[in-house]
CSV table of C-alpha atoms in Angstrom, one decimal:
chain,number,residue,atom,x,y,z
A,1,UNK,CA,97.1,104.9,76.5
A,2,UNK,CA,99.1,103.5,73.6
A,3,UNK,CA,102.8,103.8,74.5
A,4,UNK,CA,103.9,102.3,71.2
A,5,UNK,CA,104.2,105.7,69.5
A,6,UNK,CA,107.1,107.8,68.3
A,7,UNK,CA,107.9,109.3,71.6
A,8,UNK,CA,110.4,111.7,73.3
A,9,UNK,CA,111.0,110.5,76.8
A,10,UNK,CA,112.9,112.4,79.5
A,11,UNK,CA,113.6,111.0,82.9
A,12,UNK,CA,115.3,112.9,85.7
A,13,UNK,CA,117.2,111.2,88.5
A,14,UNK,CA,117.8,108.4,86.0
A,15,UNK,CA,121.2,107.3,87.1
A,16,UNK,CA,119.9,104.9,89.8
A,17,UNK,CA,116.9,103.6,91.7
A,18,UNK,CA,113.4,104.2,90.4
A,19,UNK,CA,114.5,106.7,87.8
A,20,UNK,CA,116.7,104.2,86.1
A,21,UNK,CA,114.0,101.5,86.3
A,22,UNK,CA,111.3,103.8,84.8
A,23,UNK,CA,113.7,104.7,81.9
A,24,UNK,CA,114.5,101.0,81.2
A,25,UNK,CA,110.9,99.7,81.3
A,26,UNK,CA,109.4,102.7,79.3
A,27,UNK,CA,112.2,102.5,76.8
A,28,UNK,CA,111.1,99.0,75.9
A,29,UNK,CA,107.6,100.2,75.3
A,30,UNK,CA,108.2,103.3,73.3
A,31,UNK,CA,110.8,101.8,71.0
A,32,UNK,CA,109.0,102.8,67.8
A,33,UNK,CA,111.2,104.1,65.0
A,34,UNK,CA,112.0,107.8,65.7
A,35,UNK,CA,111.7,107.6,69.5
A,36,UNK,CA,114.3,109.1,71.8
A,37,UNK,CA,115.2,108.6,75.4
A,38,UNK,CA,117.0,111.3,77.5
A,39,UNK,CA,118.5,110.5,80.9
A,40,UNK,CA,119.2,113.3,83.3
A,41,UNK,CA,121.1,112.9,86.6
A,42,UNK,CA,124.2,113.9,88.6
A,43,UNK,CA,126.5,110.9,88.1
A,44,UNK,CA,127.7,110.6,84.5
A,45,UNK,CA,129.2,107.1,84.9
A,46,UNK,CA,125.9,105.7,86.3
A,47,UNK,CA,124.0,107.4,83.5
A,48,UNK,CA,126.2,105.6,81.0
A,49,UNK,CA,125.5,102.3,82.8
A,50,UNK,CA,121.7,103.0,82.5
A,51,UNK,CA,122.2,103.9,78.8
A,52,UNK,CA,124.1,100.6,78.3
A,53,UNK,CA,121.3,98.6,79.9
A,54,UNK,CA,118.7,100.2,77.7
A,55,UNK,CA,120.9,99.3,74.7
A,56,UNK,CA,120.8,95.6,75.6
A,57,UNK,CA,117.0,95.4,75.4
A,58,UNK,CA,116.3,98.1,72.7
A,59,UNK,CA,119.3,98.3,70.4
A,60,UNK,CA,119.1,101.2,68.0
A,61,UNK,CA,117.0,103.4,70.3
A,62,UNK,CA,118.8,106.7,70.7
A,63,UNK,CA,119.7,107.5,74.3
A,64,UNK,CA,121.1,110.8,75.4
A,65,UNK,CA,122.7,111.3,78.8
A,66,UNK,CA,123.2,114.6,80.6
A,67,UNK,CA,124.9,115.2,84.0
A,68,UNK,CA,123.5,118.3,85.7
A,69,UNK,CA,123.5,119.5,89.3
A,70,UNK,CA,119.8,120.5,90.0
A,71,UNK,CA,120.9,122.6,93.0
A,72,UNK,CA,122.2,125.2,90.6
A,73,UNK,CA,120.5,124.3,87.3
A,74,UNK,CA,119.1,127.2,85.2
A,75,UNK,CA,116.3,127.5,82.6
A,76,UNK,CA,119.0,127.7,79.9
A,77,UNK,CA,120.4,124.3,80.9
A,78,UNK,CA,117.1,122.6,80.5
A,79,UNK,CA,116.4,124.4,77.2
A,80,UNK,CA,119.7,123.2,75.8
A,81,UNK,CA,119.2,119.6,76.9
A,82,UNK,CA,115.7,119.4,75.4
A,83,UNK,CA,116.6,120.9,72.1
A,84,UNK,CA,119.9,119.1,71.6
A,85,UNK,CA,118.4,115.7,72.4
A,86,UNK,CA,115.6,115.9,69.9
A,87,UNK,CA,113.2,118.7,70.6
A,88,UNK,CA,113.2,119.8,67.0
A,89,UNK,CA,112.2,116.4,65.7
A,90,UNK,CA,108.7,115.1,64.9
A,91,UNK,CA,107.2,113.1,67.7
A,92,UNK,CA,103.7,111.7,68.3
A,93,UNK,CA,104.0,112.2,72.1
A,94,UNK,CA,106.4,113.7,74.6
A,95,UNK,CA,106.8,112.3,78.2
A,96,UNK,CA,108.7,113.8,81.1
A,97,UNK,CA,109.2,112.0,84.4
A,98,UNK,CA,110.0,114.4,87.2
A,99,UNK,CA,111.7,111.8,89.4
A,100,UNK,CA,114.8,113.5,90.8
A,101,UNK,CA,114.6,114.5,94.4
A,102,UNK,CA,116.4,114.4,97.8
A,103,UNK,CA,114.9,113.5,101.2
A,104,UNK,CA,116.6,116.4,103.1
A,105,UNK,CA,117.9,116.4,106.7
A,106,UNK,CA,115.7,114.0,108.7
A,107,UNK,CA,117.7,114.5,111.9
A,108,UNK,CA,116.0,117.9,112.6
A,109,UNK,CA,112.5,118.6,113.8
A,110,UNK,CA,110.3,121.1,111.9
A,111,UNK,CA,111.0,123.8,114.4
A,112,UNK,CA,114.8,123.4,113.7
A,113,UNK,CA,114.9,123.8,109.9
A,114,UNK,CA,115.3,127.6,109.6
A,115,UNK,CA,118.6,127.7,107.8
A,116,UNK,CA,117.6,129.8,104.7
A,117,UNK,CA,120.8,129.0,102.8
A,118,UNK,CA,120.1,125.3,103.1
A,119,UNK,CA,116.5,125.8,102.3
A,120,UNK,CA,117.2,127.8,99.2
A,121,UNK,CA,119.5,125.0,97.8
A,122,UNK,CA,117.1,122.3,98.9
A,123,UNK,CA,114.1,124.0,97.3
A,124,UNK,CA,116.1,124.7,94.1
A,125,UNK,CA,116.9,121.0,93.8
A,126,UNK,CA,113.5,119.7,94.5
A,127,UNK,CA,111.0,122.3,93.5
A,128,UNK,CA,112.4,125.2,91.4
A,129,UNK,CA,114.4,123.0,89.0
A,130,UNK,CA,111.3,120.7,88.3
A,131,UNK,CA,109.2,123.7,87.6
A,132,UNK,CA,111.8,125.3,85.3
A,133,UNK,CA,112.3,122.1,83.4
A,134,UNK,CA,108.6,121.6,83.0
A,135,UNK,CA,108.2,125.1,81.6
A,136,UNK,CA,110.8,124.4,79.0
A,137,UNK,CA,109.3,121.0,78.2
A,138,UNK,CA,105.9,122.6,77.6
A,139,UNK,CA,107.5,125.2,75.4
A,140,UNK,CA,109.6,122.9,73.3
A,141,UNK,CA,106.8,120.3,72.8
A,142,UNK,CA,103.9,122.6,72.3
A,143,UNK,CA,101.3,121.3,69.8
A,144,UNK,CA,101.8,117.6,70.5
A,145,UNK,CA,100.3,115.3,73.2
A,146,UNK,CA,102.3,115.5,76.4
A,147,UNK,CA,102.4,113.3,79.5
A,148,UNK,CA,103.8,115.0,82.6
A,149,UNK,CA,104.5,112.7,85.5
A,150,UNK,CA,105.5,114.0,88.9
A,151,UNK,CA,106.9,111.3,91.3
A,152,UNK,CA,104.9,112.1,94.3
A,153,UNK,CA,104.6,110.4,97.7
A,154,UNK,CA,102.3,109.9,100.7
A,155,UNK,CA,104.5,112.7,102.2
A,156,UNK,CA,103.0,115.2,99.8
A,157,UNK,CA,99.5,114.8,101.3
A,158,UNK,CA,100.2,113.6,104.9
A,159,UNK,CA,102.6,114.9,107.6
A,160,UNK,CA,105.4,112.4,108.6
A,161,UNK,CA,107.6,113.1,111.6
A,162,UNK,CA,111.3,113.7,110.8
A,163,UNK,CA,110.5,114.6,107.2
A,164,UNK,CA,109.6,118.3,107.3
A,165,UNK,CA,111.9,119.1,104.4
A,166,UNK,CA,110.6,116.3,102.3
A,167,UNK,CA,106.9,116.8,103.0
A,168,UNK,CA,107.0,120.5,102.2
A,169,UNK,CA,108.8,120.2,98.9
A,170,UNK,CA,106.7,117.2,97.8
A,171,UNK,CA,103.5,119.1,98.7
A,172,UNK,CA,104.7,122.2,96.8
A,173,UNK,CA,105.6,120.1,93.7
A,174,UNK,CA,102.3,118.3,93.7
A,175,UNK,CA,100.3,121.5,93.9
A,176,UNK,CA,102.2,123.0,91.0
A,177,UNK,CA,101.4,120.0,88.8
A,178,UNK,CA,97.8,120.0,89.9
A,179,UNK,CA,97.5,123.7,88.9
A,180,UNK,CA,99.2,122.8,85.6
A,181,UNK,CA,96.6,120.1,85.0
A,182,UNK,CA,93.7,122.5,85.8
A,183,UNK,CA,95.0,125.1,83.4
A,184,UNK,CA,95.7,122.7,80.6
A,185,UNK,CA,92.6,120.5,81.1
A,186,UNK,CA,91.2,121.3,77.7
A,187,UNK,CA,94.5,121.0,75.8
A,188,UNK,CA,97.0,118.3,74.9
A,189,UNK,CA,98.6,117.8,78.3
A,190,UNK,CA,97.9,114.9,80.7
A,191,UNK,CA,99.4,115.2,84.3
A,192,UNK,CA,99.9,112.4,86.8
A,193,UNK,CA,101.1,112.6,90.3
A,194,UNK,CA,102.3,109.0,91.0
A,195,UNK,CA,103.2,107.9,94.5
A,196,UNK,CA,105.3,104.8,94.1
A,197,UNK,CA,104.9,103.4,97.6
A,198,UNK,CA,107.7,102.6,100.1
A,199,UNK,CA,110.6,101.3,98.0
A,200,UNK,CA,113.9,99.7,99.0
A,201,UNK,CA,116.2,102.4,97.8
A,202,UNK,CA,119.1,104.5,99.1
A,203,UNK,CA,116.6,107.2,100.2
A,204,UNK,CA,114.7,104.9,102.6
A,205,UNK,CA,118.0,103.6,103.9
A,206,UNK,CA,119.0,107.2,104.6
A,207,UNK,CA,115.7,107.9,106.5
A,208,UNK,CA,116.1,104.7,108.5
A,209,UNK,CA,119.7,105.7,109.5
A,210,UNK,CA,119.1,109.4,110.2
A,211,UNK,CA,115.5,110.1,111.2
A,212,UNK,CA,115.2,111.6,114.7
A,213,UNK,CA,111.8,109.9,115.4
A,214,UNK,CA,112.4,106.3,116.7
A,215,UNK,CA,108.9,105.3,115.4
A,216,UNK,CA,109.8,106.3,111.8
A,217,UNK,CA,113.2,104.5,112.1
A,218,UNK,CA,111.4,101.4,113.4
A,219,UNK,CA,108.8,101.5,110.6
A,220,UNK,CA,111.4,101.5,107.8
A,221,UNK,CA,113.6,98.9,109.6
A,222,UNK,CA,110.7,96.5,110.1
A,223,UNK,CA,109.5,96.8,106.5
A,224,UNK,CA,113.0,96.3,105.2
A,225,UNK,CA,113.7,93.3,107.5
A,226,UNK,CA,110.3,91.7,106.6
A,227,UNK,CA,111.0,92.4,102.9
A,228,UNK,CA,107.6,94.1,102.5
A,229,UNK,CA,109.2,97.2,100.8
A,230,UNK,CA,108.5,97.3,97.1
A,231,UNK,CA,111.2,96.9,94.5
A,232,UNK,CA,111.7,99.5,91.8
A,233,UNK,CA,110.6,97.0,89.3
A,234,UNK,CA,107.3,96.3,91.1
A,235,UNK,CA,106.3,100.0,91.3
A,236,UNK,CA,107.4,100.7,87.8
A,237,UNK,CA,105.3,97.8,86.4
A,238,UNK,CA,102.3,99.2,88.4
A,239,UNK,CA,102.9,102.7,87.0
A,240,UNK,CA,102.8,101.4,83.4
A,241,UNK,CA,99.6,99.5,84.1
A,242,UNK,CA,98.1,102.8,85.4
A,243,UNK,CA,99.1,104.5,82.2
A,244,UNK,CA,97.8,101.8,80.0
A,245,UNK,CA,94.4,101.6,81.8
A,246,UNK,CA,94.1,105.5,81.7
A,247,UNK,CA,91.4,105.6,84.4
A,248,UNK,CA,92.9,108.6,86.2
A,249,UNK,CA,92.0,112.3,85.6
A,250,UNK,CA,94.7,114.8,84.7
A,251,UNK,CA,96.3,116.0,87.9
A,252,UNK,CA,95.2,113.1,90.1
A,253,UNK,CA,97.3,111.7,92.9
A,254,UNK,CA,97.6,108.0,92.2
A,255,UNK,CA,99.2,105.7,94.8
A,256,UNK,CA,100.7,102.3,94.1
A,257,UNK,CA,97.9,100.8,96.2
A,258,UNK,CA,95.1,102.4,94.3
A,259,UNK,CA,93.0,100.2,92.1
A,260,UNK,CA,93.2,102.1,88.8
A,261,UNK,CA,94.1,99.3,86.4
């Protein structure tokens, strides 16, 4: 895949962690004249920090930032963001990175997560908003090549104790994007479900602190203490190599450990 094209790039959850790293590294590669980067997240000051960091390496590249609470985001919000940040311009490719997500309450067992008010908010943040954004992305950029990336995880395909919330939303999201890939297989859309591995981020710190299963807590603690957790830079570099090699099929689940480069 040639990333050096006139590209529209949107990254959700871009204020910190892997979302920010994806935005920074991809921005350097798509910095062709006419390209645009859009950063979406909850924390506006952190989004501005991310924008400033991109500006140091790719001055002149337009970067738009939008603070939005995905728990209550509506279709109209996503339409406005896409169109105001460059949806009407001419691009050679459009890329969306569905990175935003939350781990949920890891202190509860699967049999204890029946609070429907909590579930509605949690699913809106992690599933419904991603689907809604993706529908608007497909509408706005119809007619040009599109790369749709869902930040997946091992938890989308394998059960993990203490992570019933996280496993279920990640499985639902991945299946949506696999269906999208199947339906758009003969068109101009390429879909990738990328599992970035176990990364040293605030999310894994939260799991280590709150998970009810001692084995899960110990696993994260041991990896962190042994410094075997990946950095955001490592998994992002791997992701870009996967894109450039283009050995995956649309809709595939590709893990950091897979040899697809």
